[in-house]
Amino acid sequence: MNTKDKGFNTKLIHAGAFDDEFGSATVPIYQSSTFKFKSAQHGADCFSGASDGYIYTRIANPTIRALEQNIAQLENGYGGIATSSGMGAISSVYMALLGAGSHIVSSRAVYGPARGVLEQDFSRFGVEATFVNTADTNNIVAAIKQNTKVLYIETPANPTMEITDIAACAEIAKAHNLILVVDNTFCSPYLQKPLELGADVVLHSITKFINGHADIVGGVIVTKGPELYKKIRHCMVYLGCNMDPTQAFMVIRGVKTLSIRIDRAEENAMKIARYLEAHPKVAWIKYPGLESHPQYELAKKQMSGFGSMMSFGLKGGYEAGEKLMNNVHLALLAVSLGGVETLIQHPASMTHAAVSKENKLAAGITDDLVRFSVGIEDVDDIIEDLKNGLANC
Ligand SMILES: *Cc1c(COP(=O)(O)O)cnc(C)c1O
């Protein structure tokens, strides 16, 4: 079915699906590494591009393509490129768009390894990177140099919940001839469509909201046009960070419920945010859906909902954060986000325990910060869990 002009929920269920000779209702797992050519000529046509037949799963695969087309339609883009992980997507984009002597401007609060791979590895190949607070777009303009090629933003950013104005970034990128890349993981295409706001490339850790069930790791890239699509796909295929057909099948299953999962999680998140905002042991809370968020108006403008990610600070600082971790029982003590299960994390005592105070602060991680990914359990149970956990903090 042609779903291009259909609504978002219809696309979630049907976009990218194709008919096979058995009339399968869902896209099957084509767990085959290689594909038979019908003749020598057919083989030659597949390689030249005259036929769009399949060759080898690292290059393309029917199950993976169904997912790629699904996400491309959700983002209203030209084409999708599925990868083994979100970092596979990020690395493919960097490899395609950067080279010796080029420079990238990125968000200071960007996903840690997305920064690390630039500073520790791409730097060895002569790529320069500058990280600024992109929530203030003046910082971006000030960081642009003659050799800047890419503007890379993540919004809302992790775990500070800083929001960057995508449309304003698109104007800056256009004026300076830069490619604008947006990591849309925290919103998913249900809540934010960066390509419609002027971005050239959007990418996701599919591990999070799109798959939504904490059972696979994966990534996806969607480009606005064919040129960037070809360039980035080439790098994905050469890097070899393709998705696997079974992984794609899991995500095709997960994505179908994206909107109903996010609606429920967001409804829960709003109630939890209000509860935490009024809690005497909570010093501050950052949730884009609260009027107290410094960029509440921008969130309302560029997002169609506020999502289910938040961070908050405890008056009792580091010790209180550690105590809370040990006194919640429903929320899982785990990294990652965007799944049906509620997750809680205290970066200072957990993921960032080995990071210097200076680097933690540079990334916006204070000792009191707790990150919370709200799931779709009964909200009263989640609040009860927080209430009990906070009682001892
Ligand atoms: C998790 C995450 C990534 C990395 O994705 P993986 O699937 O873990 O490789 C990138 N960006 C953001 C915002 C993330 O949350």
XYZ file of C-alpha atoms and ligand atoms in Angstrom:
408
model
C 0.000 0.000 0.000
C 1.195 3.519 -0.740
C 1.226 5.159 2.685
C 2.991 8.408 1.681
C -0.156 10.529 2.046
C -1.556 8.636 5.025
C -1.506 9.677 8.670
C 1.336 8.994 11.091
C -0.353 6.074 12.863
C -1.183 4.387 9.566
C 2.457 4.775 8.546
C 3.601 3.213 11.833
C 1.690 0.051 10.974
C 2.011 -0.171 7.183
C 4.832 1.988 5.779
C 7.602 -0.076 4.222
C 5.656 -3.355 4.329
C 5.474 -5.307 1.078
C 3.493 -8.249 -0.284
C 5.224 -11.591 -0.651
C 4.035 -14.683 -2.522
C 2.538 -16.198 0.673
C 0.487 -13.160 1.647
C 2.373 -12.673 4.927
C 0.592 -10.126 7.128
C 3.851 -8.864 8.603
C 7.294 -8.524 7.045
C 9.118 -11.848 7.558
C 12.735 -12.220 8.668
C 14.852 -12.745 5.548
C 17.726 -14.306 7.461
C 19.971 -14.807 4.461
C 23.455 -13.371 4.060
C 23.410 -13.565 0.272
C 20.890 -13.655 -2.593
C 20.838 -15.731 -5.781
C 21.004 -13.938 -9.108
C 18.668 -15.206 -11.822
C 21.432 -15.008 -14.443
C 24.827 -13.453 -15.063
C 23.049 -10.452 -16.592
C 20.825 -10.090 -13.515
C 23.943 -10.145 -11.333
C 25.527 -7.458 -13.465
C 22.319 -5.368 -13.312
C 22.128 -5.653 -9.508
C 25.695 -4.379 -9.209
C 25.277 -1.564 -11.747
C 22.011 -0.441 -10.145
C 19.929 -1.186 -13.255
C 18.025 -3.706 -11.099
C 17.201 -3.125 -7.429
C 17.585 -6.834 -6.658
C 19.310 -7.887 -3.455
C 22.995 -8.865 -3.456
C 24.335 -9.280 0.079
C 22.849 -8.372 3.474
C 25.573 -5.893 4.453
C 24.503 -3.877 1.403
C 20.724 -4.358 1.624
C 18.140 -6.915 2.769
C 14.325 -7.080 2.383
C 13.517 -7.042 6.125
C 15.982 -4.248 6.795
C 14.712 -2.262 3.800
C 11.125 -2.502 5.059
C 12.223 -0.901 8.343
C 14.317 1.739 6.537
C 11.358 2.745 4.400
C 9.082 2.826 7.421
C 11.306 5.230 9.373
C 12.038 7.343 6.267
C 8.298 7.881 5.846
C 7.811 8.676 9.536
C 10.482 11.389 9.250
C 9.171 12.553 5.835
C 12.619 11.994 4.349
C 14.059 10.555 1.157
C 15.580 7.317 2.426
C 16.533 5.427 5.558
C 19.770 3.634 6.452
C 19.542 1.149 9.316
C 22.646 0.437 11.387
C 23.847 -2.002 14.038
C 23.557 0.674 16.753
C 22.989 4.381 17.256
C 26.774 4.808 17.345
C 26.946 2.972 14.014
C 24.604 5.633 12.609
C 26.656 8.460 14.113
C 29.990 7.001 12.916
C 28.633 6.491 9.382
C 27.420 10.100 9.259
C 30.763 11.444 10.550
C 32.684 9.293 8.074
C 30.533 10.485 5.180
C 30.538 14.184 6.019
C 33.957 14.850 7.587
C 37.518 14.502 6.331
C 41.075 15.678 7.040
C 41.041 19.427 7.627
C 37.307 19.701 8.213
C 35.588 20.976 11.333
C 32.315 20.127 13.067
C 30.357 22.240 15.564
C 28.360 20.135 18.025
C 26.288 20.409 21.210
C 28.272 20.327 24.478
C 25.601 18.078 25.948
C 25.775 15.633 23.028
C 25.639 11.857 23.711
C 29.043 11.034 25.307
C 30.468 8.600 22.720
C 29.293 10.889 19.871
C 31.748 13.401 21.315
C 34.367 10.842 22.350
C 34.780 9.340 18.896
C 35.472 12.822 17.464
C 37.961 13.793 20.168
C 39.761 10.470 20.458
C 39.521 8.965 16.996
C 38.435 11.277 14.183
C 41.016 13.747 15.559
C 43.693 11.223 14.511
C 42.532 11.704 10.931
C 42.709 15.494 11.110
C 39.082 16.280 11.959
C 38.504 19.211 14.327
C 35.493 19.544 16.625
C 34.114 22.347 18.803
C 31.422 21.747 21.431
C 29.212 24.628 22.510
C 25.947 25.185 24.301
C 23.745 25.098 21.201
C 20.678 26.113 23.247
C 22.024 29.638 22.584
C 22.481 29.750 18.806
C 24.872 32.736 19.095
C 27.416 30.230 20.407
C 27.077 28.244 17.189
C 27.713 31.230 14.931
C 30.742 32.181 17.052
C 32.200 28.657 16.701
C 31.892 28.410 12.905
C 35.219 28.520 11.078
C 36.267 28.596 7.430
C 36.575 24.794 7.398
C 33.319 24.001 9.253
C 31.305 21.430 7.313
C 28.760 20.062 9.775
C 26.482 21.432 12.484
C 25.429 18.568 14.737
C 22.762 18.957 17.412
C 20.876 16.764 19.839
C 17.616 18.123 21.203
C 16.458 17.726 23.902
C 19.970 16.903 25.059
C 20.965 14.261 27.505
C 20.789 14.595 30.543
C 20.501 18.371 30.816
C 17.269 18.529 28.761
C 18.643 21.612 26.991
C 16.636 22.351 23.857
C 18.116 23.674 20.623
C 16.101 25.605 18.049
C 16.215 23.370 14.959
C 14.736 25.927 12.530
C 17.235 28.576 13.686
C 20.066 26.061 13.234
C 18.816 25.294 9.724
C 19.078 28.987 8.849
C 22.599 29.201 10.248
C 23.572 26.037 8.368
C 22.172 27.417 5.121
C 23.941 30.758 5.525
C 27.303 29.045 6.167
C 26.906 26.138 3.763
C 26.898 23.506 6.518
C 25.088 20.202 6.697
C 22.706 20.137 9.660
C 22.498 16.777 11.439
C 19.973 16.220 14.251
C 20.036 13.349 16.745
C 16.268 12.890 17.251
C 16.529 9.957 19.692
C 14.857 11.715 22.640
C 11.743 12.627 20.662
C 11.348 10.014 17.939
C 9.584 11.160 14.743
C 6.301 11.086 16.632
C 7.189 14.209 18.617
C 9.660 16.027 16.379
C 10.419 16.069 12.641
C 13.773 17.799 12.124
C 13.765 17.393 8.315
C 10.564 19.435 8.144
C 12.299 22.122 10.219
C 15.170 22.324 7.743
C 17.677 19.653 8.842
C 19.543 17.677 6.159
C 20.063 14.472 8.131
C 18.260 13.005 11.127
C 19.469 10.006 13.096
C 18.318 7.849 15.974
C 19.471 5.323 18.444
C 16.634 2.965 17.489
C 17.419 1.145 20.747
C 15.383 3.792 22.566
C 11.863 5.018 21.737
C 11.481 3.599 18.225
C 12.023 -0.002 19.285
C 10.867 0.777 22.805
C 11.181 -2.613 24.462
C 14.771 -2.724 25.753
C 15.484 -5.871 23.740
C 17.709 -4.799 20.844
C 20.394 -2.210 20.029
C 20.188 -0.446 16.675
C 20.314 2.825 14.785
C 18.882 4.578 11.748
C 19.715 7.573 9.579
C 17.225 9.408 7.356
C 18.298 12.002 4.803
C 16.286 14.737 3.182
C 17.672 14.099 -0.292
C 19.252 11.430 -2.498
C 22.827 12.751 -2.558
C 23.427 12.524 1.173
C 21.564 9.222 1.211
C 24.008 7.688 -1.301
C 27.043 9.147 0.421
C 26.073 7.947 3.908
C 24.859 4.528 2.736
C 28.200 4.017 1.008
C 30.013 4.669 4.322
C 27.651 2.438 6.310
C 28.269 -0.428 3.862
C 32.051 0.117 3.914
C 32.200 0.451 7.711
C 30.087 -2.696 7.919
C 27.781 -1.456 10.651
C 24.613 -2.781 8.982
C 21.585 -3.871 10.938
C 20.769 -7.577 11.069
C 17.455 -8.893 9.619
C 16.252 -10.258 12.989
C 17.073 -6.942 14.635
C 15.069 -5.156 11.895
C 12.131 -7.520 12.433
C 12.102 -6.702 16.155
C 12.071 -2.980 15.433
C 9.304 -3.331 12.810
C 7.290 -4.959 15.573
C 8.248 -2.343 18.164
C 7.644 0.754 16.050
C 3.991 -0.117 15.403
C 3.061 0.992 18.940
C 5.333 4.076 19.021
C 2.558 6.648 19.315
C 0.465 4.825 21.910
C 3.559 4.042 23.995
C 4.727 7.657 23.887
C 1.258 9.043 24.627
C 0.997 6.883 27.745
C 4.567 7.546 28.886
C 4.101 11.279 28.389
C 0.865 11.321 30.345
C 2.701 9.549 33.184
C 5.707 11.884 32.851
C 3.598 15.017 33.198
C 2.055 13.747 36.459
C 5.430 12.624 37.794
C 7.048 15.948 36.868
C 4.362 17.842 38.786
C 4.798 15.492 41.751
C 8.567 15.974 41.795
C 8.297 19.739 41.299
C 6.303 19.964 44.539
C 8.430 17.468 46.509
C 10.354 19.039 49.419
C 13.490 16.949 48.782
C 13.727 17.895 45.111
C 15.856 20.980 44.419
C 15.058 21.378 40.719
C 13.493 19.526 37.823
C 13.973 19.833 34.066
C 11.076 18.541 31.994
C 10.153 20.285 28.734
C 6.449 20.063 29.615
C 6.803 22.213 32.752
C 6.405 25.979 32.441
C 9.521 26.210 34.623
C 11.699 24.720 31.862
C 13.762 27.662 30.559
C 12.866 26.739 26.967
C 9.259 25.711 27.491
C 8.060 27.985 24.645
C 10.606 26.577 22.196
C 9.666 23.027 23.215
C 6.007 23.815 22.507
C 6.940 25.294 19.137
C 9.135 22.547 17.707
C 7.895 19.424 19.497
C 4.362 18.075 19.207
C 4.613 16.622 22.722
C 7.041 16.776 25.631
C 8.140 13.154 25.811
C 8.940 11.139 28.883
C 12.544 12.024 29.732
C 13.376 14.256 32.660
C 16.183 15.030 35.040
C 15.945 16.357 38.565
C 18.260 17.357 41.382
C 18.092 16.296 45.022
C 18.670 18.773 47.840
C 20.766 16.103 49.564
C 23.249 16.028 46.651
C 25.422 13.022 45.857
C 24.506 10.955 48.940
C 20.801 11.475 48.386
C 21.183 10.397 44.772
C 22.945 7.212 45.803
C 20.310 6.536 48.463
C 17.466 7.023 46.015
C 19.060 4.469 43.665
C 19.120 1.922 46.461
C 15.567 2.613 47.596
C 13.524 2.399 44.415
C 12.212 -1.009 43.415
C 9.894 -0.561 40.440
C 12.184 1.737 38.449
C 15.115 -0.231 37.063
C 18.614 1.035 37.864
C 19.846 1.092 34.311
C 21.212 3.200 31.482
C 19.336 3.594 28.196
C 15.864 5.125 27.899
C 12.663 5.219 25.918
C 11.404 1.741 26.763
C 8.100 0.623 28.207
C 9.796 0.116 31.576
C 10.711 3.012 33.872
C 14.471 3.478 34.258
C 16.373 5.568 36.793
C 20.009 6.593 36.779
C 22.282 8.709 38.983
C 25.191 9.572 36.683
C 27.496 10.904 39.445
C 27.534 7.611 41.370
C 26.889 5.280 38.409
C 27.758 5.932 34.735
C 30.011 8.922 35.359
C 31.580 7.788 38.648
C 35.013 7.550 36.987
C 34.748 10.896 35.160
C 36.546 13.940 36.618
C 34.377 16.559 38.321
C 35.461 19.113 35.738
C 34.386 16.945 32.789
C 31.135 16.054 34.520
C 30.292 19.704 35.008
C 31.267 20.483 31.417
C 28.681 17.917 30.320
C 26.101 19.441 32.667
C 26.191 16.565 35.160
C 25.991 17.815 38.728
C 26.360 15.489 41.747
C 22.679 15.800 42.578
C 21.342 14.992 39.068
C 19.019 12.024 38.633
C 17.869 10.982 35.164
C 14.470 9.431 34.814
C 12.985 7.670 31.774
C 9.287 7.233 32.441
C 7.683 3.986 31.291
C 4.099 2.968 30.703
C 3.373 1.262 34.038
C 0.509 2.614 36.185
C 1.564 6.114 37.143
C 0.407 5.671 40.753
C 2.849 2.796 41.146
C 5.737 4.844 39.746
C 4.922 7.772 42.050
C 4.625 5.409 45.031
C 8.062 4.019 44.194
C 9.569 7.522 44.028
C 7.789 8.526 47.242
C 9.240 5.571 49.127
C 12.666 6.087 47.600
C 12.732 9.799 48.417
C 11.545 9.275 52.014
C 15.071 8.290 53.044
C 16.994 10.843 50.991
C 21.756 5.833 23.238
C 21.995 7.034 22.423
C 22.897 7.024 21.341
C 23.722 5.817 20.995
O 22.941 4.765 20.552
P 23.351 3.204 20.719
O 22.197 2.515 20.110
O 23.531 2.945 22.177
O 24.622 3.019 19.968
C 23.003 8.173 20.585
N 22.311 9.291 20.885
C 21.474 9.345 21.930
C 20.734 10.602 22.205
C 21.282 8.227 22.725
O 20.443 8.300 23.775
